[in-house]
mmCIF file of C-alpha atoms in Angstrom:
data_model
loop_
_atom_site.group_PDB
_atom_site.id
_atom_site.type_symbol
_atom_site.label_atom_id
_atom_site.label_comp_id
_atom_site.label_asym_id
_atom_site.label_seq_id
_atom_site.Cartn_x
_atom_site.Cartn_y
_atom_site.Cartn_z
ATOM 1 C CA UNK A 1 -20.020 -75.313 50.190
ATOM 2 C CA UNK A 2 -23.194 -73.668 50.758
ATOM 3 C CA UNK A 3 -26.769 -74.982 49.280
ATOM 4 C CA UNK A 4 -27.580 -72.183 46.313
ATOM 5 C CA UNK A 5 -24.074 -70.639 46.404
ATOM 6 C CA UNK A 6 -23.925 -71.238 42.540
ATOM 7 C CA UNK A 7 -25.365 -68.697 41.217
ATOM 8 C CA UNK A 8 -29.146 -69.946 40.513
ATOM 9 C CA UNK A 9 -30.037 -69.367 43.892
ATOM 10 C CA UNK A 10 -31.465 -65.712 45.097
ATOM 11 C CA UNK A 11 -30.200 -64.300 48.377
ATOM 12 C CA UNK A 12 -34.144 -65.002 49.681
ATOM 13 C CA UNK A 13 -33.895 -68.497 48.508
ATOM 14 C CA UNK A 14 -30.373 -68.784 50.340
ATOM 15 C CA UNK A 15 -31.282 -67.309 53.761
ATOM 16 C CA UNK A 16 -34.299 -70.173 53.591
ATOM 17 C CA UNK A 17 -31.815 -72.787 53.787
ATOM 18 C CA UNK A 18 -29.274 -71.780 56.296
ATOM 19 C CA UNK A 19 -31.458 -73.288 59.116
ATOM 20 C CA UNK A 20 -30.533 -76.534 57.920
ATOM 21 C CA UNK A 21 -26.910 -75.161 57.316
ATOM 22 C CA UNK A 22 -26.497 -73.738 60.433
ATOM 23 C CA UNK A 23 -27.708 -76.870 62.273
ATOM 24 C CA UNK A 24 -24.786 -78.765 60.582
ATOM 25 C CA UNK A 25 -22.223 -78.287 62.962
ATOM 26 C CA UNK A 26 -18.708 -78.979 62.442
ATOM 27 C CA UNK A 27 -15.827 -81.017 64.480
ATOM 28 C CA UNK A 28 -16.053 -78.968 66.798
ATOM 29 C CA UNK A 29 -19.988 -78.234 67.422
ATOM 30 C CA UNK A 30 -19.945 -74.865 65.547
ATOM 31 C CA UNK A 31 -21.894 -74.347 62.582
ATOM 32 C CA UNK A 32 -19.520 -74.141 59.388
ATOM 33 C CA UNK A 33 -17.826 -70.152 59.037
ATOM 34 C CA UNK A 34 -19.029 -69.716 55.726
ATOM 35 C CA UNK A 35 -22.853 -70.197 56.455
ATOM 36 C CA UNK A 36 -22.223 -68.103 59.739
ATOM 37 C CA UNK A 37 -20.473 -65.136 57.377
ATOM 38 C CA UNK A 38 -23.810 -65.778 55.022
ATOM 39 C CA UNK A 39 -25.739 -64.912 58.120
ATOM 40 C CA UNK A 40 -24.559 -62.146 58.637
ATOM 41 C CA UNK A 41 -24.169 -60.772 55.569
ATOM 42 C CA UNK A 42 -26.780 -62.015 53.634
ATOM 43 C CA UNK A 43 -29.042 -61.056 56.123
ATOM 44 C CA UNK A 44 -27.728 -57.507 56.723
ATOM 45 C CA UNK A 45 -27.345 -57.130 52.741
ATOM 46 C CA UNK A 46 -31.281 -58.069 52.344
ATOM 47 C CA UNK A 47 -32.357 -56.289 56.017
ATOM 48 C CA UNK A 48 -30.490 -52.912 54.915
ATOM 49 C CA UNK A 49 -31.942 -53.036 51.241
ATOM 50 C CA UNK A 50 -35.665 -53.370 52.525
ATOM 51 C CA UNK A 51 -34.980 -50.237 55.516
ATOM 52 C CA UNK A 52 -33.788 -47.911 52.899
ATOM 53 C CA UNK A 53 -35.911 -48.828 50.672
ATOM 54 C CA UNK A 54 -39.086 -48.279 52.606
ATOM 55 C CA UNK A 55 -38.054 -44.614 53.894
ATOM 56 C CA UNK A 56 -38.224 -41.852 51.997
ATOM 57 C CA UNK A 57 -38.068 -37.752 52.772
ATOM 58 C CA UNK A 58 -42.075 -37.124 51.229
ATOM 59 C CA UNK A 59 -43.853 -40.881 53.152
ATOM 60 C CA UNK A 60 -47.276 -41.994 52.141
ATOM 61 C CA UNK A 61 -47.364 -42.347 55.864
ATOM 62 C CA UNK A 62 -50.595 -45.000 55.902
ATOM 63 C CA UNK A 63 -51.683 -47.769 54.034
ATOM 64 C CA UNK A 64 -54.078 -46.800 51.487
ATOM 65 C CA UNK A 65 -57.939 -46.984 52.724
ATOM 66 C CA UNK A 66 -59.440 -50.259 51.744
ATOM 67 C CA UNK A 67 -55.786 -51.597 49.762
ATOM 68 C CA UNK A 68 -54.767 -55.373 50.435
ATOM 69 C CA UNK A 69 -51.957 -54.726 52.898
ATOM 70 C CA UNK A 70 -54.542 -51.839 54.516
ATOM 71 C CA UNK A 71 -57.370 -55.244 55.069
ATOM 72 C CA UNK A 72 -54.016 -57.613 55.622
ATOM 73 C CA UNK A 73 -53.086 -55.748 58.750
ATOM 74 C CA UNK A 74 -56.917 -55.119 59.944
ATOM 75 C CA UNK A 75 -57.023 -58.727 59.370
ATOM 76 C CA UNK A 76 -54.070 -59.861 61.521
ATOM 77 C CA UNK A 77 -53.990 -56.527 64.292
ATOM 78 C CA UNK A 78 -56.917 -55.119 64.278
ATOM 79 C CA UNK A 79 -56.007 -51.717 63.285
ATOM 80 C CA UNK A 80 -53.255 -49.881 61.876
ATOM 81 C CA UNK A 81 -52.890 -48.002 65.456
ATOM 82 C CA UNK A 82 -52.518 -51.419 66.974
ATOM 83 C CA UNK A 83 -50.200 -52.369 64.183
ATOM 84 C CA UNK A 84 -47.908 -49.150 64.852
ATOM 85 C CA UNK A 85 -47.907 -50.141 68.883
ATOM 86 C CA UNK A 86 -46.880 -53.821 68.682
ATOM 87 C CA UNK A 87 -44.120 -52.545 66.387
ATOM 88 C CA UNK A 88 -42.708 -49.827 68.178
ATOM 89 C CA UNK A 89 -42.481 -51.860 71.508
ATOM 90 C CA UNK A 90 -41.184 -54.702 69.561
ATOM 91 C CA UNK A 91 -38.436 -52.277 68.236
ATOM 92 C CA UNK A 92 -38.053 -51.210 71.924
ATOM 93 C CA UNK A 93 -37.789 -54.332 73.492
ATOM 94 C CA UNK A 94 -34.887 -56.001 71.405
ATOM 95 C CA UNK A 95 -32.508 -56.882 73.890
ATOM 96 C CA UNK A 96 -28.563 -55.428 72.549
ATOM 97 C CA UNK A 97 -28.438 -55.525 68.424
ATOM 98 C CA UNK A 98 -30.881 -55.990 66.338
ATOM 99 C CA UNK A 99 -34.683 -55.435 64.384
ATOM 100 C CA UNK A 100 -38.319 -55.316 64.498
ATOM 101 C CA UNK A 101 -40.016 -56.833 61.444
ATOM 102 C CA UNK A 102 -43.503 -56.949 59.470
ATOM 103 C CA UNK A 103 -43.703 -60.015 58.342
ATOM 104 C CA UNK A 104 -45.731 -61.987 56.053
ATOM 105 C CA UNK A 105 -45.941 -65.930 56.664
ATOM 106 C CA UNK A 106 -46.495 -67.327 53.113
ATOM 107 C CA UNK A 107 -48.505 -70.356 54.286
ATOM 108 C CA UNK A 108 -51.321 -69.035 56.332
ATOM 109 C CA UNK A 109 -51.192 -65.362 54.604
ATOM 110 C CA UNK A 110 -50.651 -63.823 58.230
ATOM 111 C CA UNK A 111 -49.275 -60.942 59.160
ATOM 112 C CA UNK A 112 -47.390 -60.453 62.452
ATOM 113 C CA UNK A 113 -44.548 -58.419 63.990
ATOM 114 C CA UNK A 114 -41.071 -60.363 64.954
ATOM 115 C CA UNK A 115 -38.383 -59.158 66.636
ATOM 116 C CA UNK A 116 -34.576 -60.750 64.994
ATOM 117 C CA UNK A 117 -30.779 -60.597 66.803
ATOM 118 C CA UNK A 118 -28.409 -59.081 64.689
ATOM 119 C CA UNK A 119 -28.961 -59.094 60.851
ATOM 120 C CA UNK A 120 -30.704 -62.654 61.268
ATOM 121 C CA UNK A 121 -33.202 -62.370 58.488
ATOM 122 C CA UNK A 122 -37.071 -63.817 58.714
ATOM 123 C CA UNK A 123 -35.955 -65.426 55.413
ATOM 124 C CA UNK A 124 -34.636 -67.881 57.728
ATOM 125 C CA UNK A 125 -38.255 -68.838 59.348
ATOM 126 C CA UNK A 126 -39.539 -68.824 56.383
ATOM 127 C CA UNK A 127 -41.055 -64.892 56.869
ATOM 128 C CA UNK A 128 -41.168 -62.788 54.192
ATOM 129 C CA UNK A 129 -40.127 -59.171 55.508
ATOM 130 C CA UNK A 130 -42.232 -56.325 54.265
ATOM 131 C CA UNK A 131 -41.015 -53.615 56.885
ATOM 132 C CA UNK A 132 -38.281 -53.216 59.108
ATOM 133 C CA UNK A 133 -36.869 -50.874 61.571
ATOM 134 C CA UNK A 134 -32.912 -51.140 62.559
ATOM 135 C CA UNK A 135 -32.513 -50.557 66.516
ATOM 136 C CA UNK A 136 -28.466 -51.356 66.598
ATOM 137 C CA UNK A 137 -27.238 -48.563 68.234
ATOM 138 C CA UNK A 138 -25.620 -47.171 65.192
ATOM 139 C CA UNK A 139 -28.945 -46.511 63.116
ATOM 140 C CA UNK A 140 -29.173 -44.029 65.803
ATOM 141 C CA UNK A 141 -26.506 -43.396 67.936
ATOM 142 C CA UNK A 142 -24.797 -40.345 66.284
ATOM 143 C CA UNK A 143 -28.365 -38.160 65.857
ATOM 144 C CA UNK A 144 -29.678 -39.138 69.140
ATOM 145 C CA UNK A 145 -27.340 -41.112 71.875
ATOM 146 C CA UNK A 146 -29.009 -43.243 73.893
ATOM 147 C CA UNK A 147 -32.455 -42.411 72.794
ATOM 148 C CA UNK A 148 -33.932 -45.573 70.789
ATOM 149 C CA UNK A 149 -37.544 -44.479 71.684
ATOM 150 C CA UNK A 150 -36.829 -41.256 70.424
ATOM 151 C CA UNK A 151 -35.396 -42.847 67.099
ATOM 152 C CA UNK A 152 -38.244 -45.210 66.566
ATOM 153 C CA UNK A 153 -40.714 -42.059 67.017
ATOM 154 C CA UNK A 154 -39.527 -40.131 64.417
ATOM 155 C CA UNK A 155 -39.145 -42.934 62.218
ATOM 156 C CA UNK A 156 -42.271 -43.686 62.005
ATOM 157 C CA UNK A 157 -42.371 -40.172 60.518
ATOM 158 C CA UNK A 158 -40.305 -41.497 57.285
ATOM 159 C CA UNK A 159 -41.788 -44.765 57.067
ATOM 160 C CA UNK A 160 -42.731 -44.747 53.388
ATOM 161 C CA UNK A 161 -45.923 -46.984 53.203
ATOM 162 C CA UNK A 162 -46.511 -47.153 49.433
ATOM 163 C CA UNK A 163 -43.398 -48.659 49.126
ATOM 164 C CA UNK A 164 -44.724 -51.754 51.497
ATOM 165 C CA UNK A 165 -47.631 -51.782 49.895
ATOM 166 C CA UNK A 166 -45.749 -52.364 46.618
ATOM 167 C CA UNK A 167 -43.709 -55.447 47.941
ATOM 168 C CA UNK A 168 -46.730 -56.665 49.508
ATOM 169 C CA UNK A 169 -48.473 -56.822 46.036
ATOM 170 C CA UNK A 170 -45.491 -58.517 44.522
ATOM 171 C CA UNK A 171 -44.984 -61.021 47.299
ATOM 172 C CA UNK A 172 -48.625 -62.026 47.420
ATOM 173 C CA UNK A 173 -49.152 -62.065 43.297
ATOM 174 C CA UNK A 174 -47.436 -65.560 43.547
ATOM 175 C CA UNK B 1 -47.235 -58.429 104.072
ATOM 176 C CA UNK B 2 -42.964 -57.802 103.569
ATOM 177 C CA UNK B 3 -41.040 -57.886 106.523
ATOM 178 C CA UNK B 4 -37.692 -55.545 106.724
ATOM 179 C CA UNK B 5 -35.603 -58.338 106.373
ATOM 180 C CA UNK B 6 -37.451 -59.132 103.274
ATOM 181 C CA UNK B 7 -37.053 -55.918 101.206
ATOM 182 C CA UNK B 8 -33.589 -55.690 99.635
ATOM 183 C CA UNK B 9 -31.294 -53.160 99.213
ATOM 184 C CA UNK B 10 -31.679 -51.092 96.152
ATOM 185 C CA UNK B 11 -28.743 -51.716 93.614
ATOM 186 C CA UNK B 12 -27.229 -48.028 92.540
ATOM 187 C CA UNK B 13 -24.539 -46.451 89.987
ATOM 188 C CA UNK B 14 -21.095 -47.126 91.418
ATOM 189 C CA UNK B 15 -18.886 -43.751 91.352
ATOM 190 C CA UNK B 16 -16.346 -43.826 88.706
ATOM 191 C CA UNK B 17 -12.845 -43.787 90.452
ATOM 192 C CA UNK B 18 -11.804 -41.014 87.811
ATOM 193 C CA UNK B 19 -13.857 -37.796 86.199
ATOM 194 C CA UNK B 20 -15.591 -38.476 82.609
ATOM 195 C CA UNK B 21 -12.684 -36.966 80.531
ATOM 196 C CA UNK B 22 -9.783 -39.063 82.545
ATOM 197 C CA UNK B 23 -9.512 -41.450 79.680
ATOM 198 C CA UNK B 24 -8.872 -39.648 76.838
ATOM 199 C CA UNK B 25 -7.825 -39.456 74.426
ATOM 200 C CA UNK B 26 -8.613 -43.376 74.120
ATOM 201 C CA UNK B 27 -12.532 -43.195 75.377
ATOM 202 C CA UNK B 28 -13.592 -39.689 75.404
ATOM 203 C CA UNK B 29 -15.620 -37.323 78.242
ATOM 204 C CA UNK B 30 -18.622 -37.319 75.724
ATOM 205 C CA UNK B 31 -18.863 -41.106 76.144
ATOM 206 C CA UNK B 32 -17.601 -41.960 79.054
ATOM 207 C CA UNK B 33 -20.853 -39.286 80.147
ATOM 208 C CA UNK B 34 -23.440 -41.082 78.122
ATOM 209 C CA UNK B 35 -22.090 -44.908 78.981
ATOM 210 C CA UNK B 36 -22.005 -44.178 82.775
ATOM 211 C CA UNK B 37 -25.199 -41.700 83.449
ATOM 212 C CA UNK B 38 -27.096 -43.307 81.115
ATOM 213 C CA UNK B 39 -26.802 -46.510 79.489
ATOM 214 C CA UNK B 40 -25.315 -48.477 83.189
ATOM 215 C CA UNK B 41 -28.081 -46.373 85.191
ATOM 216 C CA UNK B 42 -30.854 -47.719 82.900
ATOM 217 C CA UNK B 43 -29.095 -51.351 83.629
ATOM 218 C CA UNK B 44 -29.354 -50.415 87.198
ATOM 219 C CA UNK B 45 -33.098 -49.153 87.171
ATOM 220 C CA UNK B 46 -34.035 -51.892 85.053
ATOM 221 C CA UNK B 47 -32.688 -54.449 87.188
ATOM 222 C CA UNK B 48 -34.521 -52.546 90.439
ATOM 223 C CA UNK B 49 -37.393 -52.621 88.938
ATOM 224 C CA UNK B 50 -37.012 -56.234 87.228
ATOM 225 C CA UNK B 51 -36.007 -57.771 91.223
ATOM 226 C CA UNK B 52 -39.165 -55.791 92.391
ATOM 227 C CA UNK B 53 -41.275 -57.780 90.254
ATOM 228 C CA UNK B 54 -39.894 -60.935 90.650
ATOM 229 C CA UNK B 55 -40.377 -60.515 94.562
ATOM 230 C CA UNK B 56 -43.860 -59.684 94.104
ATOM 231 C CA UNK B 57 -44.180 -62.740 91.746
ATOM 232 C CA UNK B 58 -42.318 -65.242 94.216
ATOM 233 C CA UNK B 59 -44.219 -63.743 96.866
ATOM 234 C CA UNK B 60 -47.386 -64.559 94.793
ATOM 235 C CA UNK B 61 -46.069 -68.318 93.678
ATOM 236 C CA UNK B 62 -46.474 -66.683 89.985
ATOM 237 C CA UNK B 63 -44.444 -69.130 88.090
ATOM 238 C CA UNK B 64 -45.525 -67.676 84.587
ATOM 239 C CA UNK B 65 -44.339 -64.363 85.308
ATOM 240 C CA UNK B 66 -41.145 -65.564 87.250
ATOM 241 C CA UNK B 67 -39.840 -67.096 84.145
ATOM 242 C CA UNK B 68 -40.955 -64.202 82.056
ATOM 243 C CA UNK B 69 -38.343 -62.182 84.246
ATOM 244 C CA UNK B 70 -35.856 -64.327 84.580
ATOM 245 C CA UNK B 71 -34.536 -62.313 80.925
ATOM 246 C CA UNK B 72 -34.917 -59.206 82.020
ATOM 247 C CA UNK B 73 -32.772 -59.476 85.344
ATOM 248 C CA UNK B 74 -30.282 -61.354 83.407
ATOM 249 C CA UNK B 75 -30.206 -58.550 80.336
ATOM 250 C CA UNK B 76 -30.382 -55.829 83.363
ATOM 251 C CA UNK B 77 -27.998 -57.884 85.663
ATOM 252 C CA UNK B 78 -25.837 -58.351 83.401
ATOM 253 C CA UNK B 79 -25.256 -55.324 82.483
ATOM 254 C CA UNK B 80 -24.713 -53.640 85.728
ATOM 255 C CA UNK B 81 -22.414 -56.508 86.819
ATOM 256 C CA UNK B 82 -20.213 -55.822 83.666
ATOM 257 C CA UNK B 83 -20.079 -52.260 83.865
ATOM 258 C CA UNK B 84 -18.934 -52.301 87.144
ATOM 259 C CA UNK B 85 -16.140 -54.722 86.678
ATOM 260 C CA UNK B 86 -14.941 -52.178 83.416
ATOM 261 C CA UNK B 87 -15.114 -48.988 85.240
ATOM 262 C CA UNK B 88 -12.073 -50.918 87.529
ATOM 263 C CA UNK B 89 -10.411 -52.633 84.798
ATOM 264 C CA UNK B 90 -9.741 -48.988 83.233
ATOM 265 C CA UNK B 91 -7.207 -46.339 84.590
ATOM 266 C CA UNK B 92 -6.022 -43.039 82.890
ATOM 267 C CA UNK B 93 -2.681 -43.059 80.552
ATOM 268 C CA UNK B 94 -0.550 -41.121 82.794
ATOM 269 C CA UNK B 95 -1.413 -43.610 85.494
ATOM 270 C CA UNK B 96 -0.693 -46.509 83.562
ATOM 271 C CA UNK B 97 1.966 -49.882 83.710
ATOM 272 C CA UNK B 98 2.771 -53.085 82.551
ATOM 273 C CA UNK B 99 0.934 -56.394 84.291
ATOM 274 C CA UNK B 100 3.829 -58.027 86.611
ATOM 275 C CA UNK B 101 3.801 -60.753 89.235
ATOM 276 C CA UNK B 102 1.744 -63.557 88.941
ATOM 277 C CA UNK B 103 -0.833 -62.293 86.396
ATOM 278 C CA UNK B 104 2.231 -62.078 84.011
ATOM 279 C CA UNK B 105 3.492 -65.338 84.956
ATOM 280 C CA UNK B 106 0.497 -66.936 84.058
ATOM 281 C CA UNK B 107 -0.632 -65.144 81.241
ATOM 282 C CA UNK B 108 3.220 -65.931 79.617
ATOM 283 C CA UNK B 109 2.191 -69.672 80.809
ATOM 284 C CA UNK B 110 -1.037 -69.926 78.982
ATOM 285 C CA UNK B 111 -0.928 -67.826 76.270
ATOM 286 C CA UNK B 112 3.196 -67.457 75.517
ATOM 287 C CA UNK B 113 3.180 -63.993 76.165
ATOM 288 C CA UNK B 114 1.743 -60.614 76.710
ATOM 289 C CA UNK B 115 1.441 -60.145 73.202
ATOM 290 C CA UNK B 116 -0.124 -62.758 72.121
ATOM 291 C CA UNK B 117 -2.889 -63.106 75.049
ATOM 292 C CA UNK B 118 -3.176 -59.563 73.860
ATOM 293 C CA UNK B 119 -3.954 -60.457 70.061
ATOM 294 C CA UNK B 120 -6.254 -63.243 70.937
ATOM 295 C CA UNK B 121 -8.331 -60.925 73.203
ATOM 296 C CA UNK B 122 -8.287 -58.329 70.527
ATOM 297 C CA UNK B 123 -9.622 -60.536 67.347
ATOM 298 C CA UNK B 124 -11.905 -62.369 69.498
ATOM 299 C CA UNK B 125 -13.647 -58.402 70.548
ATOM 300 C CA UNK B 126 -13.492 -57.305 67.215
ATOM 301 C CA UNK B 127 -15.073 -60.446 65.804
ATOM 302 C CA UNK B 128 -17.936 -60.428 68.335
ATOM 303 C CA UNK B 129 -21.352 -60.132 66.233
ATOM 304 C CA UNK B 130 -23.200 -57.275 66.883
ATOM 305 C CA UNK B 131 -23.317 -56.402 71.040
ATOM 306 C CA UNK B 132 -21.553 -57.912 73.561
ATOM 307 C CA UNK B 133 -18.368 -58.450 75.594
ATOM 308 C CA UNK B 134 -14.758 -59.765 74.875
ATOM 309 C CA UNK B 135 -13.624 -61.272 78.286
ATOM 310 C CA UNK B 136 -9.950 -62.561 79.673
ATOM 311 C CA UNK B 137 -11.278 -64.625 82.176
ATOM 312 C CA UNK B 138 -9.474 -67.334 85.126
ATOM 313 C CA UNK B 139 -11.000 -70.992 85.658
ATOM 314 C CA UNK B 140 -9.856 -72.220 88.832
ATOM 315 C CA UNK B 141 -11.039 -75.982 88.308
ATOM 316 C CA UNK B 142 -8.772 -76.062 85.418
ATOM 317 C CA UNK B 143 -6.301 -73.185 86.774
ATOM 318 C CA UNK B 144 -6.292 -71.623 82.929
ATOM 319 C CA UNK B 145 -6.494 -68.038 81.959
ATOM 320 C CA UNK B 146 -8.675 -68.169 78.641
ATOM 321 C CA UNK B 147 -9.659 -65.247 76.683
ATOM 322 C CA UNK B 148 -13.572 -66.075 75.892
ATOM 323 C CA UNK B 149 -16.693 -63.323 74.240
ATOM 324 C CA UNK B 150 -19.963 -63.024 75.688
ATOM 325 C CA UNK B 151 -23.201 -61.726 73.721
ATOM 326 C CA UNK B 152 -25.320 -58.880 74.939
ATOM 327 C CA UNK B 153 -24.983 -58.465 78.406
ATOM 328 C CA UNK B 154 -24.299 -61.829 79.493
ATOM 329 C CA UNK B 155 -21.663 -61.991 82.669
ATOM 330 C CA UNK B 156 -19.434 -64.537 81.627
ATOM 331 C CA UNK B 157 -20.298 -68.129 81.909
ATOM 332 C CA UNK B 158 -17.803 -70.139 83.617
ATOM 333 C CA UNK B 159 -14.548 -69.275 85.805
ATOM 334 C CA UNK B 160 -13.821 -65.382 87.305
ATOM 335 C CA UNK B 161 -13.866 -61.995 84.782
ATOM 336 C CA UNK B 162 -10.615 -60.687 85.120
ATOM 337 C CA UNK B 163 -10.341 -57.832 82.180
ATOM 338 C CA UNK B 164 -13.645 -57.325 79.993
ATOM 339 C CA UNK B 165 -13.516 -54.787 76.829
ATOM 340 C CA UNK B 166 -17.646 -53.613 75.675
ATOM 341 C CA UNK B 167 -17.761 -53.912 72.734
ATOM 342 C CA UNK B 168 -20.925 -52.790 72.534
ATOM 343 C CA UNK B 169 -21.749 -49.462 69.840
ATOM 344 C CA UNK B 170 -22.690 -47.529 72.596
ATOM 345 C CA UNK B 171 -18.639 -47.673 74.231
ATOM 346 C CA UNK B 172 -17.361 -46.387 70.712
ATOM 347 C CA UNK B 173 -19.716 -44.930 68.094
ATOM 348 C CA UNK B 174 -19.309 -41.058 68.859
ATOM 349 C CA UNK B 175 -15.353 -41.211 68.687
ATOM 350 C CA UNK B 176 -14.481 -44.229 66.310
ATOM 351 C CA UNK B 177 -17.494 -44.692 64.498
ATOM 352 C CA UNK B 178 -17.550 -48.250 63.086
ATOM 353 C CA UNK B 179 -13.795 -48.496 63.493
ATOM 354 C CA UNK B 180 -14.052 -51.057 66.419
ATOM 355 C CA UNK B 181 -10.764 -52.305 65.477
ATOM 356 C CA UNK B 182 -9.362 -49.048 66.569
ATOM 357 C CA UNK B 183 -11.066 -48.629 69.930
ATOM 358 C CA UNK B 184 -9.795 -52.190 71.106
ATOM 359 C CA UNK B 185 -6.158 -51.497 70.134
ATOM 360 C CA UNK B 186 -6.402 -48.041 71.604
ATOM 361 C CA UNK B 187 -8.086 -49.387 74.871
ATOM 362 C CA UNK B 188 -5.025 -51.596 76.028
ATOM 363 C CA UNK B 189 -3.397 -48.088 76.769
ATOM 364 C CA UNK B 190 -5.930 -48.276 79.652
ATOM 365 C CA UNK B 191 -5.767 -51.487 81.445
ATOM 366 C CA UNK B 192 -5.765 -50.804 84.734
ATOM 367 C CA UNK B 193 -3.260 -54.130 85.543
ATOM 368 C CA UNK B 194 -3.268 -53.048 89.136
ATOM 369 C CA UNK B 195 -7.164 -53.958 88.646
ATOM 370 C CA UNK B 196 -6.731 -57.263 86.782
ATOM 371 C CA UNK B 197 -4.347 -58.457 88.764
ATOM 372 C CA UNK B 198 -6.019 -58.219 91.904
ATOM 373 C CA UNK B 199 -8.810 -60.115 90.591
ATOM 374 C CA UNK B 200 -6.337 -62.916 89.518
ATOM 375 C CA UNK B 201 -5.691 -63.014 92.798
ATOM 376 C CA UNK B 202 -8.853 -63.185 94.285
ATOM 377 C CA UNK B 203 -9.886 -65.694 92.073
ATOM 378 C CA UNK B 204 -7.299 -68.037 92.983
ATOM 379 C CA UNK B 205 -7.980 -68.274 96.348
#
């Protein structure tokens, strides 16, 4: 039985532990099948809510001059330009399935860009995710084929920024 | 300065045996186009381009960027090696037959039968996280057919690839969507045995 899985737990608080969870392997060296399915799951239930969630059809497509998360990402990238770049080659660079994240580390107040396999969730390191971008091939296989440059272009375009600039207030009110 | 015998041959696209709409209605033209021409000639340029630089880095005794490609000629490697092997392993419908001979022999030996090797390879592909490979491979040290998935592009690990399935998004999205399921139980229509089973024997030797 997994840590949290009674109810008092939130998925965040869940994906936290499974490092530990994960690293208790079973009779035969593999980590237990429930916290495996909770990887997968619970981190493409929480990586799917935050990607839909931070696109919309009319973006705010830049932080807000002088805002928090605009002096957080001056702070930790030097620009917003610079920002965008280490993204979008971060997106580009995952090797088969998987996503590019803005992260905030809640102990130094940093913010960086990871890249995850699968629907591994920075939960897991401790991150919290503000932004992500989905490069398995079927966030953008049917629009565009082989094209993930050409997907992570024009997302860009839909990247709704108020939206990260609201769960970067909430995260860093705490 | 390189010599001649230095420089090494390019790698390049292997011909299909068969035109792009030969395996329908399992795999169709549309992505049998887009999974050749594109997705194992970007595995081919990358790993060109990725053994380029890691001449010029051994050349250079650059151990930091040596390691540093050591990824991307696996990831690039990988992938050309595995497409490669699956462009043989498949056949069209009208040209297909059972596995005899030894292959059968030894796949009713290890596995019970045809159907069941067949229903191990299957769960194991469909089960795969996100990209990779379902393999039925041959260990010689242990003489055992095993049925074994690979992530990414990994070639498989130990023993010979005998039959691989991508299950990657890119060898089903455009005709089964996220139905992988379907797409492995359509693709044993395909197996080119003749394929497999020279492998087998290959590997034995």
């Amino acid at each position: 039985d997994m840590a949290g899985m009674d109810g008092t737990s939130t998925v965040e608080e869940m994906m936290s532990t499974l490092p530990t969870v994960l690293a208790t392997a079973g009779p035969s060296g593999e980590p237990d099948a429930s916290a495996t399915a909770f990887r997968k799951n619970g981190g493409g239930y929480l990586n799917h809510k935050m990607y839909f969630a931070t696109m919309s059809p009319e973006p705010q497509s830049e932080p807000t001059p002088g805002s928090p998360l605009a002096q957080a990402i001056d702070t930790s990238f030097g620009s917003w330009a610079d920002f965008q770049e280490e993204m979008t080659n971060a997106a580009a660079t995952v090797f088969g399935s998987g996503w590019a994240f803005l992260v905030l580390d809640p102990v130094t107040g940093e913010l960086s860009v990871i890249q995850k396999p699968n629907q591994d969730s920075p939960y897991m390191d401790g991150l919290i995710p503000l932004l992500g971008i989905d490069v398995w091939e079927h966030a953008y296989y049917l629009l565009r084929g082989p094209d993930r440059g050409d997907y992570i272009s024009a997302w860009w375009d839909v990247v709704d920024l108020a939206k990260v600039e609201e769960a970067f207030a909430r995260v860093t009110a705490s | 300065m390189l010599s001649l015998t230095q420089v090494q041959a390019k790698h390049t696209l292997p011909d299909l045996p068969y035109d792009y709409s030969a395996l329908e209605p399992v795999i169709s033209g549309e992505i049998m186009e887009l999974h050749h021409s594109k997705h194992h000639q970007a595995y081919v340029n990358g790993l060109n381009a990725a053994s380029e630089q890691m001449e010029e880095a051994q050349s250079k005794g650059d151990v930091a960027s040596m390691t540093k490609l050591v990824k991307a000629i696996n990831f690039n490697g990988g992938g050309h090696i595995n497409h490669s092997i699956f462009w043989e392993n498949l056949c069209p419908v009208k040209d297909y037959r059972p596995p005899q001979g030894a292959l059968l022999e030894k796949i009713n030996q290890d596995f019970g039968s045809l159907e069941k090797m067949q229903a191990n390879l299957t769960a194991s592909t469909v089960g795969l996280q996100g990209s990779g490979w379902g393999w039925l491979g041959y260990d010689k040290q242990t003489d055992q057919l095993y049925v074994k998935t690979m992530a990414n592009q990994d070639p498989l690990s130990c023993g010979a690839p005998l039959f691989g399935i991508d299950a990657w998004e890119h060898a089903y999205y455009l005709q089964y969507k996220n139905v992988r399921p379907d797409y492995v139980k359509a693709i044993w229509d395909i197996v080119n045995w003749k394929d497999v089973e020279q492998r087998f024997e290959a590997a034995r030797k």
